[in-house]
PDB file of N, CA, C and O in Angstrom:
ATOM      1  N   MET C 692       7.368  -0.273  13.679  1.00 41.00           N
ATOM      2  CA  MET C 692       7.675  -1.500  14.359  1.00 41.00           C
ATOM      3  C   MET C 692       8.998  -2.069  13.873  1.00 41.00           C
ATOM      4  O   MET C 692       9.479  -3.022  14.434  1.00 41.00           O
ATOM      5  N   SER C 693       9.532  -1.497  12.829  1.00 53.00           N
ATOM      6  CA  SER C 693      10.798  -1.905  12.242  1.00 53.00           C
ATOM      7  C   SER C 693      10.826  -3.369  11.842  1.00 53.00           C
ATOM      8  O   SER C 693      11.865  -3.967  11.727  1.00 53.00           O
ATOM      9  N   GLU C 694       9.670  -3.928  11.608  1.00 76.00           N
ATOM     10  CA  GLU C 694       9.629  -5.317  11.181  1.00 76.00           C
ATOM     11  C   GLU C 694       8.763  -5.494   9.958  1.00 76.00           C
ATOM     12  O   GLU C 694       8.477  -6.602   9.558  1.00 76.00           O
ATOM     13  N   GLY C 695       8.326  -4.433   9.356  1.00 82.00           N
ATOM     14  CA  GLY C 695       7.510  -4.528   8.161  1.00 82.00           C
ATOM     15  C   GLY C 695       6.205  -3.789   8.330  1.00 82.00           C
ATOM     16  O   GLY C 695       5.968  -3.108   9.329  1.00 82.00           O
ATOM     17  N   GLN C 696       5.365  -3.937   7.322  1.00 89.00           N
ATOM     18  CA  GLN C 696       4.089  -3.246   7.331  1.00 89.00           C
ATOM     19  C   GLN C 696       2.956  -4.230   7.579  1.00 89.00           C
ATOM     20  O   GLN C 696       3.018  -5.385   7.158  1.00 89.00           O
ATOM     21  N   PHE C 697       1.921  -3.725   8.256  1.00 91.00           N
ATOM     22  CA  PHE C 697       0.727  -4.510   8.524  1.00 91.00           C
ATOM     23  C   PHE C 697      -0.481  -3.719   8.050  1.00 91.00           C
ATOM     24  O   PHE C 697      -0.546  -2.505   8.236  1.00 91.00           O
ATOM     25  N   ASP C 698      -1.427  -4.419   7.462  1.00 91.00           N
ATOM     26  CA  ASP C 698      -2.696  -3.820   7.080  1.00 91.00           C
ATOM     27  C   ASP C 698      -3.689  -4.143   8.184  1.00 91.00           C
ATOM     28  O   ASP C 698      -3.950  -5.316   8.472  1.00 91.00           O
ATOM     29  N   VAL C 699      -4.215  -3.113   8.825  1.00 92.00           N
ATOM     30  CA  VAL C 699      -5.150  -3.291   9.941  1.00 92.00           C
ATOM     31  C   VAL C 699      -6.516  -2.801   9.493  1.00 92.00           C
ATOM     32  O   VAL C 699      -6.657  -1.682   8.997  1.00 92.00           O
ATOM     33  N   ALA C 700      -7.516  -3.637   9.686  1.00 92.00           N
ATOM     34  CA  ALA C 700      -8.888  -3.293   9.305  1.00 92.00           C
ATOM     35  C   ALA C 700      -9.410  -2.170  10.202  1.00 92.00           C
ATOM     36  O   ALA C 700      -9.100  -2.126  11.394  1.00 92.00           O
ATOM     37  N   PRO C 701     -10.209  -1.273   9.637  1.00 91.00           N
ATOM     38  CA  PRO C 701     -10.780  -0.187  10.427  1.00 91.00           C
ATOM     39  C   PRO C 701     -11.538  -0.683  11.665  1.00 91.00           C
ATOM     40  O   PRO C 701     -11.537  -0.027  12.705  1.00 91.00           O
ATOM     41  N   ALA C 702     -12.146  -1.854  11.579  1.00 93.00           N
ATOM     42  CA  ALA C 702     -12.905  -2.398  12.715  1.00 93.00           C
ATOM     43  C   ALA C 702     -12.005  -2.709  13.909  1.00 93.00           C
ATOM     44  O   ALA C 702     -12.485  -2.770  15.044  1.00 93.00           O
ATOM     45  N   ASP C 703     -10.722  -2.900  13.684  1.00 93.00           N
ATOM     46  CA  ASP C 703      -9.788  -3.225  14.763  1.00 93.00           C
ATOM     47  C   ASP C 703      -9.170  -1.994  15.416  1.00 93.00           C
ATOM     48  O   ASP C 703      -8.467  -2.114  16.423  1.00 93.00           O
ATOM     49  N   LEU C 704      -9.416  -0.818  14.872  1.00 91.00           N
ATOM     50  CA  LEU C 704      -8.782   0.390  15.391  1.00 91.00           C
ATOM     51  C   LEU C 704      -9.248   0.780  16.787  1.00 91.00           C
ATOM     52  O   LEU C 704      -8.477   1.318  17.574  1.00 91.00           O
ATOM     53  N   ALA C 705     -10.504   0.488  17.127  1.00 90.00           N
ATOM     54  CA  ALA C 705     -11.004   0.860  18.466  1.00 90.00           C
ATOM     55  C   ALA C 705     -10.213   0.133  19.551  1.00 90.00           C
ATOM     56  O   ALA C 705      -9.814   0.749  20.550  1.00 90.00           O
ATOM     57  N   ALA C 706      -9.978  -1.153  19.362  1.00 93.00           N
ATOM     58  CA  ALA C 706      -9.202  -1.913  20.351  1.00 93.00           C
ATOM     59  C   ALA C 706      -7.770  -1.411  20.409  1.00 93.00           C
ATOM     60  O   ALA C 706      -7.177  -1.304  21.492  1.00 93.00           O
ATOM     61  N   LEU C 707      -7.202  -1.087  19.262  1.00 93.00           N
ATOM     62  CA  LEU C 707      -5.837  -0.558  19.235  1.00 93.00           C
ATOM     63  C   LEU C 707      -5.773   0.809  19.904  1.00 93.00           C
ATOM     64  O   LEU C 707      -4.791   1.131  20.579  1.00 93.00           O
ATOM     65  N   ASN C 708      -6.815   1.614  19.734  1.00 92.00           N
ATOM     66  CA  ASN C 708      -6.857   2.923  20.390  1.00 92.00           C
ATOM     67  C   ASN C 708      -6.895   2.789  21.907  1.00 92.00           C
ATOM     68  O   ASN C 708      -6.294   3.604  22.621  1.00 92.00           O
ATOM     69  N   ALA C 709      -7.586   1.777  22.410  1.00 94.00           N
ATOM     70  CA  ALA C 709      -7.620   1.553  23.863  1.00 94.00           C
ATOM     71  C   ALA C 709      -6.218   1.209  24.370  1.00 94.00           C
ATOM     72  O   ALA C 709      -5.784   1.703  25.420  1.00 94.00           O
ATOM     73  N   LEU C 710      -5.490   0.398  23.624  1.00 95.00           N
ATOM     74  CA  LEU C 710      -4.117   0.068  24.000  1.00 95.00           C
ATOM     75  C   LEU C 710      -3.211   1.292  23.884  1.00 95.00           C
ATOM     76  O   LEU C 710      -2.309   1.491  24.698  1.00 95.00           O
ATOM     77  N   ASP C 711      -3.461   2.112  22.885  1.00 94.00           N
ATOM     78  CA  ASP C 711      -2.710   3.351  22.700  1.00 94.00           C
ATOM     79  C   ASP C 711      -2.947   4.294  23.881  1.00 94.00           C
ATOM     80  O   ASP C 711      -2.012   4.924  24.380  1.00 94.00           O
ATOM     81  N   ASP C 712      -4.196   4.369  24.354  1.00 94.00           N
ATOM     82  CA  ASP C 712      -4.511   5.209  25.520  1.00 94.00           C
ATOM     83  C   ASP C 712      -3.758   4.723  26.756  1.00 94.00           C
ATOM     84  O   ASP C 712      -3.247   5.532  27.539  1.00 94.00           O
ATOM     85  N   ALA C 713      -3.674   3.405  26.930  1.00 95.00           N
ATOM     86  CA  ALA C 713      -2.940   2.850  28.072  1.00 95.00           C
ATOM     87  C   ALA C 713      -1.459   3.179  27.962  1.00 95.00           C
ATOM     88  O   ALA C 713      -0.800   3.488  28.967  1.00 95.00           O
ATOM     89  N   LEU C 714      -0.942   3.144  26.750  1.00 95.00           N
ATOM     90  CA  LEU C 714       0.467   3.490  26.524  1.00 95.00           C
ATOM     91  C   LEU C 714       0.712   4.959  26.860  1.00 95.00           C
ATOM     92  O   LEU C 714       1.682   5.295  27.547  1.00 95.00           O
ATOM     93  N   GLU C 715      -0.166   5.829  26.423  1.00 94.00           N
ATOM     94  CA  GLU C 715      -0.038   7.256  26.734  1.00 94.00           C
ATOM     95  C   GLU C 715      -0.063   7.508  28.241  1.00 94.00           C
ATOM     96  O   GLU C 715       0.728   8.298  28.754  1.00 94.00           O
ATOM     97  N   ALA C 716      -0.967   6.824  28.933  1.00 95.00           N
ATOM     98  CA  ALA C 716      -1.067   6.992  30.384  1.00 95.00           C
ATOM     99  C   ALA C 716       0.218   6.526  31.064  1.00 95.00           C
ATOM    100  O   ALA C 716       0.693   7.173  32.006  1.00 95.00           O
ATOM    101  N   ALA C 717       0.786   5.446  30.588  1.00 96.00           N
ATOM    102  CA  ALA C 717       2.040   4.952  31.168  1.00 96.00           C
ATOM    103  C   ALA C 717       3.175   5.937  30.927  1.00 96.00           C
ATOM    104  O   ALA C 717       4.014   6.149  31.808  1.00 96.00           O
ATOM    105  N   ILE C 718       3.188   6.553  29.767  1.00 95.00           N
ATOM    106  CA  ILE C 718       4.220   7.554  29.465  1.00 95.00           C
ATOM    107  C   ILE C 718       4.056   8.757  30.383  1.00 95.00           C
ATOM    108  O   ILE C 718       5.027   9.266  30.946  1.00 95.00           O
ATOM    109  N   GLU C 719       2.814   9.220  30.545  1.00 94.00           N
ATOM    110  CA  GLU C 719       2.557  10.373  31.407  1.00 94.00           C
ATOM    111  C   GLU C 719       2.952  10.103  32.851  1.00 94.00           C
ATOM    112  O   GLU C 719       3.442  10.993  33.539  1.00 94.00           O
ATOM    113  N   SER C 720       2.766   8.868  33.310  1.00 95.00           N
ATOM    114  CA  SER C 720       3.104   8.542  34.692  1.00 95.00           C
ATOM    115  C   SER C 720       4.596   8.289  34.873  1.00 95.00           C
ATOM    116  O   SER C 720       5.100   8.331  35.993  1.00 95.00           O
ATOM    117  N   GLY C 721       5.293   8.015  33.772  1.00 93.00           N
ATOM    118  CA  GLY C 721       6.719   7.746  33.843  1.00 93.00           C
ATOM    119  C   GLY C 721       7.050   6.368  34.388  1.00 93.00           C
ATOM    120  O   GLY C 721       8.197   6.089  34.728  1.00 93.00           O
ATOM    121  N   ASP C 722       6.062   5.499  34.456  1.00 93.00           N
ATOM    122  CA  ASP C 722       6.245   4.144  34.987  1.00 93.00           C
ATOM    123  C   ASP C 722       6.809   3.240  33.892  1.00 93.00           C
ATOM    124  O   ASP C 722       6.088   2.826  32.983  1.00 93.00           O
ATOM    125  N   GLU C 723       8.093   2.932  33.991  1.00 94.00           N
ATOM    126  CA  GLU C 723       8.785   2.152  32.963  1.00 94.00           C
ATOM    127  C   GLU C 723       8.172   0.761  32.771  1.00 94.00           C
ATOM    128  O   GLU C 723       7.987   0.313  31.645  1.00 94.00           O
ATOM    129  N   ALA C 724       7.859   0.075  33.859  1.00 96.00           N
ATOM    130  CA  ALA C 724       7.307  -1.283  33.744  1.00 96.00           C
ATOM    131  C   ALA C 724       5.947  -1.268  33.048  1.00 96.00           C
ATOM    132  O   ALA C 724       5.676  -2.100  32.172  1.00 96.00           O
ATOM    133  N   THR C 725       5.097  -0.326  33.429  1.00 96.00           N
ATOM    134  CA  THR C 725       3.775  -0.220  32.809  1.00 96.00           C
ATOM    135  C   THR C 725       3.912   0.210  31.353  1.00 96.00           C
ATOM    136  O   THR C 725       3.196  -0.298  30.479  1.00 96.00           O
ATOM    137  N   PHE C 726       4.826   1.130  31.080  1.00 96.00           N
ATOM    138  CA  PHE C 726       5.087   1.558  29.713  1.00 96.00           C
ATOM    139  C   PHE C 726       5.492   0.369  28.850  1.00 96.00           C
ATOM    140  O   PHE C 726       4.988   0.170  27.752  1.00 96.00           O
ATOM    141  N   ARG C 727       6.430  -0.424  29.337  1.00 97.00           N
ATOM    142  CA  ARG C 727       6.941  -1.565  28.577  1.00 97.00           C
ATOM    143  C   ARG C 727       5.816  -2.554  28.271  1.00 97.00           C
ATOM    144  O   ARG C 727       5.677  -3.028  27.155  1.00 97.00           O
ATOM    145  N   LYS C 728       4.977  -2.847  29.300  1.00 97.00           N
ATOM    146  CA  LYS C 728       3.838  -3.757  29.101  1.00 97.00           C
ATOM    147  C   LYS C 728       2.866  -3.205  28.060  1.00 97.00           C
ATOM    148  O   LYS C 728       2.374  -3.938  27.207  1.00 97.00           O
ATOM    149  N   ALA C 729       2.563  -1.922  28.174  1.00 97.00           N
ATOM    150  CA  ALA C 729       1.598  -1.298  27.263  1.00 97.00           C
ATOM    151  C   ALA C 729       2.126  -1.272  25.831  1.00 97.00           C
ATOM    152  O   ALA C 729       1.375  -1.535  24.886  1.00 97.00           O
ATOM    153  N   LEU C 730       3.398  -0.965  25.675  1.00 96.00           N
ATOM    154  CA  LEU C 730       3.985  -0.936  24.332  1.00 96.00           C
ATOM    155  C   LEU C 730       3.937  -2.327  23.701  1.00 96.00           C
ATOM    156  O   LEU C 730       3.518  -2.492  22.555  1.00 96.00           O
ATOM    157  N   HIS C 731       4.326  -3.332  24.461  1.00 97.00           N
ATOM    158  CA  HIS C 731       4.323  -4.693  23.922  1.00 97.00           C
ATOM    159  C   HIS C 731       2.907  -5.182  23.632  1.00 97.00           C
ATOM    160  O   HIS C 731       2.682  -5.884  22.645  1.00 97.00           O
ATOM    161  N   ALA C 732       1.946  -4.785  24.456  1.00 97.00           N
ATOM    162  CA  ALA C 732       0.551  -5.168  24.209  1.00 97.00           C
ATOM    163  C   ALA C 732       0.056  -4.560  22.896  1.00 97.00           C
ATOM    164  O   ALA C 732      -0.605  -5.239  22.104  1.00 97.00           O
ATOM    165  N   LEU C 733       0.386  -3.303  22.657  1.00 96.00           N
ATOM    166  CA  LEU C 733      -0.022  -2.640  21.421  1.00 96.00           C
ATOM    167  C   LEU C 733       0.622  -3.318  20.215  1.00 96.00           C
ATOM    168  O   LEU C 733      -0.059  -3.653  19.235  1.00 96.00           O
ATOM    169  N   LEU C 734       1.911  -3.534  20.264  1.00 95.00           N
ATOM    170  CA  LEU C 734       2.599  -4.160  19.143  1.00 95.00           C
ATOM    171  C   LEU C 734       2.110  -5.588  18.905  1.00 95.00           C
ATOM    172  O   LEU C 734       1.907  -5.998  17.752  1.00 95.00           O
ATOM    173  N   ASP C 735       1.895  -6.331  19.971  1.00 96.00           N
ATOM    174  CA  ASP C 735       1.394  -7.698  19.842  1.00 96.00           C
ATOM    175  C   ASP C 735       0.017  -7.726  19.196  1.00 96.00           C
ATOM    176  O   ASP C 735      -0.273  -8.589  18.362  1.00 96.00           O
ATOM    177  N   ASP C 736      -0.833  -6.776  19.575  1.00 96.00           N
ATOM    178  CA  ASP C 736      -2.179  -6.752  19.004  1.00 96.00           C
ATOM    179  C   ASP C 736      -2.144  -6.376  17.524  1.00 96.00           C
ATOM    180  O   ASP C 736      -2.908  -6.926  16.732  1.00 96.00           O
ATOM    181  N   VAL C 737      -1.276  -5.465  17.143  1.00 95.00           N
ATOM    182  CA  VAL C 737      -1.145  -5.128  15.724  1.00 95.00           C
ATOM    183  C   VAL C 737      -0.728  -6.372  14.947  1.00 95.00           C
ATOM    184  O   VAL C 737      -1.270  -6.668  13.878  1.00 95.00           O
ATOM    185  N   ARG C 738       0.213  -7.123  15.485  1.00 94.00           N
ATOM    186  CA  ARG C 738       0.640  -8.359  14.818  1.00 94.00           C
ATOM    187  C   ARG C 738      -0.490  -9.371  14.733  1.00 94.00           C
ATOM    188  O   ARG C 738      -0.603 -10.118  13.762  1.00 94.00           O
ATOM    189  N   LYS C 739      -1.338  -9.401  15.779  1.00 96.00           N
ATOM    190  CA  LYS C 739      -2.424 -10.375  15.839  1.00 96.00           C
ATOM    191  C   LYS C 739      -3.547 -10.039  14.853  1.00 96.00           C
ATOM    192  O   LYS C 739      -4.019 -10.909  14.131  1.00 96.00           O
ATOM    193  N   VAL C 740      -3.977  -8.784  14.828  1.00 95.00           N
ATOM    194  CA  VAL C 740      -5.132  -8.415  14.000  1.00 95.00           C
ATOM    195  C   VAL C 740      -4.739  -7.956  12.606  1.00 95.00           C
ATOM    196  O   VAL C 740      -5.569  -7.959  11.701  1.00 95.00           O
ATOM    197  N   GLY C 741      -3.483  -7.561  12.443  1.00 93.00           N
ATOM    198  CA  GLY C 741      -3.055  -7.050  11.151  1.00 93.00           C
ATOM    199  C   GLY C 741      -2.621  -8.153  10.206  1.00 93.00           C
ATOM    200  O   GLY C 741      -2.216  -9.236  10.617  1.00 93.00           O
ATOM    201  N   LYS C 742      -2.727  -7.847   8.940  1.00 93.00           N
ATOM    202  CA  LYS C 742      -2.254  -8.762   7.906  1.00 93.00           C
ATOM    203  C   LYS C 742      -0.890  -8.244   7.459  1.00 93.00           C
ATOM    204  O   LYS C 742      -0.772  -7.109   6.971  1.00 93.00           O
ATOM    205  N   GLU C 743       0.151  -9.048   7.660  1.00 91.00           N
ATOM    206  CA  GLU C 743       1.490  -8.610   7.289  1.00 91.00           C
ATOM    207  C   GLU C 743       1.614  -8.532   5.764  1.00 91.00           C
ATOM    208  O   GLU C 743       1.234  -9.453   5.053  1.00 91.00           O
ATOM    209  N   LEU C 744       2.122  -7.399   5.306  1.00 91.00           N
ATOM    210  CA  LEU C 744       2.316  -7.204   3.879  1.00 91.00           C
ATOM    211  C   LEU C 744       3.669  -7.782   3.466  1.00 91.00           C
ATOM    212  O   LEU C 744       4.581  -7.895   4.295  1.00 91.00           O
ATOM    213  N   PRO C 745       3.811  -8.150   2.206  1.00 91.00           N
ATOM    214  CA  PRO C 745       5.095  -8.688   1.751  1.00 91.00           C
ATOM    215  C   PRO C 745       6.218  -7.679   1.982  1.00 91.00           C
ATOM    216  O   PRO C 745       5.994  -6.462   1.925  1.00 91.00           O
ATOM    217  N   PRO C 746       7.437  -8.166   2.231  1.00 85.00           N
ATOM    218  CA  PRO C 746       8.571  -7.268   2.514  1.00 85.00           C
ATOM    219  C   PRO C 746       8.847  -6.254   1.398  1.00 85.00           C
ATOM    220  O   PRO C 746       9.324  -5.163   1.664  1.00 85.00           O
ATOM    221  N   ASP C 747       8.532  -6.611   0.166  1.00 85.00           N
ATOM    222  CA  ASP C 747       8.808  -5.703  -0.945  1.00 85.00           C
ATOM    223  C   ASP C 747       7.634  -4.761  -1.241  1.00 85.00           C
ATOM    224  O   ASP C 747       7.666  -3.995  -2.198  1.00 85.00           O
ATOM    225  N   SER C 748       6.613  -4.783  -0.395  1.00 83.00           N
ATOM    226  CA  SER C 748       5.451  -3.920  -0.572  1.00 83.00           C
ATOM    227  C   SER C 748       5.833  -2.469  -0.309  1.00 83.00           C
ATOM    228  O   SER C 748       6.554  -2.161   0.634  1.00 83.00           O
ATOM    229  N   LEU C 749       5.314  -1.592  -1.128  1.00 79.00           N
ATOM    230  CA  LEU C 749       5.590  -0.161  -0.978  1.00 79.00           C
ATOM    231  C   LEU C 749       4.304   0.621  -0.731  1.00 79.00           C
ATOM    232  O   LEU C 749       4.105   1.702  -1.253  1.00 79.00           O
ATOM    233  N   GLU C 750       3.421   0.060   0.067  1.00 80.00           N
ATOM    234  CA  GLU C 750       2.171   0.724   0.397  1.00 80.00           C
ATOM    235  C   GLU C 750       2.450   1.941   1.283  1.00 80.00           C
ATOM    236  O   GLU C 750       3.346   1.898   2.129  1.00 80.00           O
ATOM    237  N   PRO C 751       1.692   3.020   1.115  1.00 81.00           N
ATOM    238  CA  PRO C 751       1.872   4.167   2.018  1.00 81.00           C
ATOM    239  C   PRO C 751       1.442   3.776   3.433  1.00 81.00           C
ATOM    240  O   PRO C 751       0.474   3.044   3.619  1.00 81.00           O
ATOM    241  N   SER C 752       2.164   4.252   4.419  1.00 79.00           N
ATOM    242  CA  SER C 752       1.845   3.952   5.812  1.00 79.00           C
ATOM    243  C   SER C 752       1.084   5.118   6.431  1.00 79.00           C
ATOM    244  O   SER C 752       1.522   6.255   6.350  1.00 79.00           O
ATOM    245  N   GLU C 753      -0.046   4.805   7.040  1.00 80.00           N
ATOM    246  CA  GLU C 753      -0.829   5.844   7.693  1.00 80.00           C
ATOM    247  C   GLU C 753      -0.306   6.141   9.083  1.00 80.00           C
ATOM    248  O   GLU C 753      -0.536   7.208   9.621  1.00 80.00           O
ATOM    249  N   LEU C 754       0.370   5.173   9.694  1.00 81.00           N
ATOM    250  CA  LEU C 754       0.970   5.404  10.998  1.00 81.00           C
ATOM    251  C   LEU C 754       2.187   4.519  11.164  1.00 81.00           C
ATOM    252  O   LEU C 754       2.309   3.489  10.533  1.00 81.00           O
ATOM    253  N   ILE C 755       3.086   4.984  11.992  1.00 84.00           N
ATOM    254  CA  ILE C 755       4.324   4.256  12.256  1.00 84.00           C
ATOM    255  C   ILE C 755       4.420   4.039  13.749  1.00 84.00           C
ATOM    256  O   ILE C 755       4.272   4.975  14.535  1.00 84.00           O
ATOM    257  N   LEU C 756       4.645   2.791  14.119  1.00 90.00           N
ATOM    258  CA  LEU C 756       4.756   2.448  15.533  1.00 90.00           C
ATOM    259  C   LEU C 756       6.217   2.283  15.915  1.00 90.00           C
ATOM    260  O   LEU C 756       7.041   1.914  15.084  1.00 90.00           O
ATOM    261  N   PRO C 757       6.518   2.541  17.171  1.00 92.00           N
ATOM    262  CA  PRO C 757       7.907   2.413  17.625  1.00 92.00           C
ATOM    263  C   PRO C 757       8.327   0.946  17.713  1.00 92.00           C
ATOM    264  O   PRO C 757       7.473   0.058  17.833  1.00 92.00           O
ATOM    265  N   PRO C 758       9.626   0.692  17.683  1.00 92.00           N
ATOM    266  CA  PRO C 758      10.094  -0.680  17.876  1.00 92.00           C
ATOM    267  C   PRO C 758       9.878  -1.112  19.325  1.00 92.00           C
ATOM    268  O   PRO C 758       9.726  -0.278  20.227  1.00 92.00           O
ATOM    269  N   ALA C 759       9.886  -2.410  19.540  1.00 93.00           N
ATOM    270  CA  ALA C 759       9.622  -2.971  20.869  1.00 93.00           C
ATOM    271  C   ALA C 759      10.641  -2.516  21.909  1.00 93.00           C
ATOM    272  O   ALA C 759      10.335  -2.457  23.094  1.00 93.00           O
ATOM    273  N   ASP C 760      11.837  -2.167  21.461  1.00 94.00           N
ATOM    274  CA  ASP C 760      12.872  -1.757  22.418  1.00 94.00           C
ATOM    275  C   ASP C 760      12.975  -0.239  22.592  1.00 94.00           C
ATOM    276  O   ASP C 760      13.905   0.254  23.225  1.00 94.00           O
ATOM    277  N   ALA C 761      11.994   0.508  22.071  1.00 94.00           N
ATOM    278  CA  ALA C 761      12.000   1.969  22.216  1.00 94.00           C
ATOM    279  C   ALA C 761      11.849   2.348  23.683  1.00 94.00           C
ATOM    280  O   ALA C 761      11.216   1.642  24.464  1.00 94.00           O
ATOM    281  N   ASP C 762      12.440   3.482  24.050  1.00 94.00           N
ATOM    282  CA  ASP C 762      12.286   3.936  25.433  1.00 94.00           C
ATOM    283  C   ASP C 762      11.179   4.986  25.519  1.00 94.00           C
ATOM    284  O   ASP C 762      10.656   5.447  24.510  1.00 94.00           O
ATOM    285  N   ILE C 763      10.835   5.339  26.741  1.00 95.00           N
ATOM    286  CA  ILE C 763       9.722   6.272  26.970  1.00 95.00           C
ATOM    287  C   ILE C 763       9.922   7.576  26.213  1.00 95.00           C
ATOM    288  O   ILE C 763       8.988   8.087  25.586  1.00 95.00           O
ATOM    289  N   ASP C 764      11.108   8.133  26.249  1.00 93.00           N
ATOM    290  CA  ASP C 764      11.343   9.420  25.583  1.00 93.00           C
ATOM    291  C   ASP C 764      11.182   9.318  24.076  1.00 93.00           C
ATOM    292  O   ASP C 764      10.632  10.225  23.440  1.00 93.00           O
ATOM    293  N   GLU C 765      11.628   8.232  23.491  1.00 93.00           N
ATOM    294  CA  GLU C 765      11.471   8.038  22.042  1.00 93.00           C
ATOM    295  C   GLU C 765       9.989   7.991  21.665  1.00 93.00           C
ATOM    296  O   GLU C 765       9.564   8.617  20.693  1.00 93.00           O
ATOM    297  N   VAL C 766       9.217   7.244  22.432  1.00 94.00           N
ATOM    298  CA  VAL C 766       7.791   7.107  22.123  1.00 94.00           C
ATOM    299  C   VAL C 766       7.063   8.424  22.415  1.00 94.00           C
ATOM    300  O   VAL C 766       6.192   8.831  21.654  1.00 94.00           O
ATOM    301  N   ARG C 767       7.448   9.116  23.465  1.00 92.00           N
ATOM    302  CA  ARG C 767       6.838  10.417  23.783  1.00 92.00           C
ATOM    303  C   ARG C 767       6.987  11.377  22.597  1.00 92.00           C
ATOM    304  O   ARG C 767       6.062  12.111  22.262  1.00 92.00           O
ATOM    305  N   GLN C 768       8.148  11.356  21.958  1.00 90.00           N
ATOM    306  CA  GLN C 768       8.392  12.228  20.812  1.00 90.00           C
ATOM    307  C   GLN C 768       7.547  11.843  19.598  1.00 90.00           C
ATOM    308  O   GLN C 768       7.255  12.684  18.755  1.00 90.00           O
ATOM    309  N   MET C 769       7.148  10.578  19.515  1.00 89.00           N
ATOM    310  CA  MET C 769       6.335  10.103  18.396  1.00 89.00           C
ATOM    311  C   MET C 769       4.851  10.418  18.562  1.00 89.00           C
ATOM    312  O   MET C 769       4.112  10.417  17.594  1.00 89.00           O
ATOM    313  N   LEU C 770       4.424  10.668  19.807  1.00 85.00           N
ATOM    314  CA  LEU C 770       3.016  10.881  20.083  1.00 85.00           C
ATOM    315  C   LEU C 770       2.495  12.143  19.400  1.00 85.00           C
ATOM    316  O   LEU C 770       3.117  13.189  19.457  1.00 85.00           O
ATOM    317  N   GLY C 771       1.363  12.013  18.787  1.00 75.00           N
ATOM    318  CA  GLY C 771       0.691  13.178  18.225  1.00 75.00           C
ATOM    319  C   GLY C 771      -0.394  13.617  19.187  1.00 75.00           C
ATOM    320  O   GLY C 771      -0.480  13.149  20.323  1.00 75.00           O
ATOM    321  N   ASP C 772      -1.258  14.499  18.728  1.00 73.00           N
ATOM    322  CA  ASP C 772      -2.355  14.977  19.563  1.00 73.00           C
ATOM    323  C   ASP C 772      -3.305  13.854  19.962  1.00 73.00           C
ATOM    324  O   ASP C 772      -3.959  13.926  20.993  1.00 73.00           O
ATOM    325  N   SER C 773      -3.385  12.839  19.114  1.00 72.00           N
ATOM    326  CA  SER C 773      -4.289  11.733  19.437  1.00 72.00           C
ATOM    327  C   SER C 773      -3.541  10.420  19.588  1.00 72.00           C
ATOM    328  O   SER C 773      -4.032   9.354  19.235  1.00 72.00           O
ATOM    329  N   GLY C 774      -2.328  10.478  20.118  1.00 83.00           N
ATOM    330  CA  GLY C 774      -1.561   9.265  20.367  1.00 83.00           C
ATOM    331  C   GLY C 774      -0.853   8.747  19.134  1.00 83.00           C
ATOM    332  O   GLY C 774      -0.686   9.468  18.156  1.00 83.00           O
ATOM    333  N   LEU C 775      -0.457   7.510  19.190  1.00 86.00           N
ATOM    334  CA  LEU C 775       0.203   6.890  18.049  1.00 86.00           C
ATOM    335  C   LEU C 775      -0.805   6.489  16.982  1.00 86.00           C
ATOM    336  O   LEU C 775      -0.507   6.472  15.799  1.00 86.00           O
ATOM    337  N   ILE C 776      -2.005   6.145  17.435  1.00 81.00           N
ATOM    338  CA  ILE C 776      -3.061   5.701  16.525  1.00 81.00           C
ATOM    339  C   ILE C 776      -4.202   6.708  16.586  1.00 81.00           C
ATOM    340  O   ILE C 776      -4.865   6.846  17.615  1.00 81.00           O
ATOM    341  N   PRO C 777      -4.420   7.423  15.496  1.00 74.00           N
ATOM    342  CA  PRO C 777      -5.475   8.447  15.494  1.00 74.00           C
ATOM    343  C   PRO C 777      -6.855   7.836  15.700  1.00 74.00           C
ATOM    344  O   PRO C 777      -7.120   6.718  15.286  1.00 74.00           O
ATOM    345  N   ASP C 778      -7.723   8.586  16.373  1.00 70.00           N
ATOM    346  CA  ASP C 778      -9.107   8.118  16.606  1.00 70.00           C
ATOM    347  C   ASP C 778      -9.893   8.101  15.321  1.00 70.00           C
ATOM    348  O   ASP C 778      -9.707   8.812  14.426  1.00 70.00           O
TER     349      ASP C 778
END
């Protein structure tokens, strides 16, 4: 997200995975408007449910999300077998 690290509780991952699935579908369809909405929804939800860690925190990151201004091709390259957020 290029804005720091967030600690997300395991209980919140199911909702994030649903948003991740919507993002993947938008990428597959090539619909820029839907992609943009889905990306922002995912990032907004991480900010909402996650606890922001201090800027000097050096915690290992289990996943890295794209910045809000990333384009479809950049995010497509980041996708793994199970999206940005593993099941």
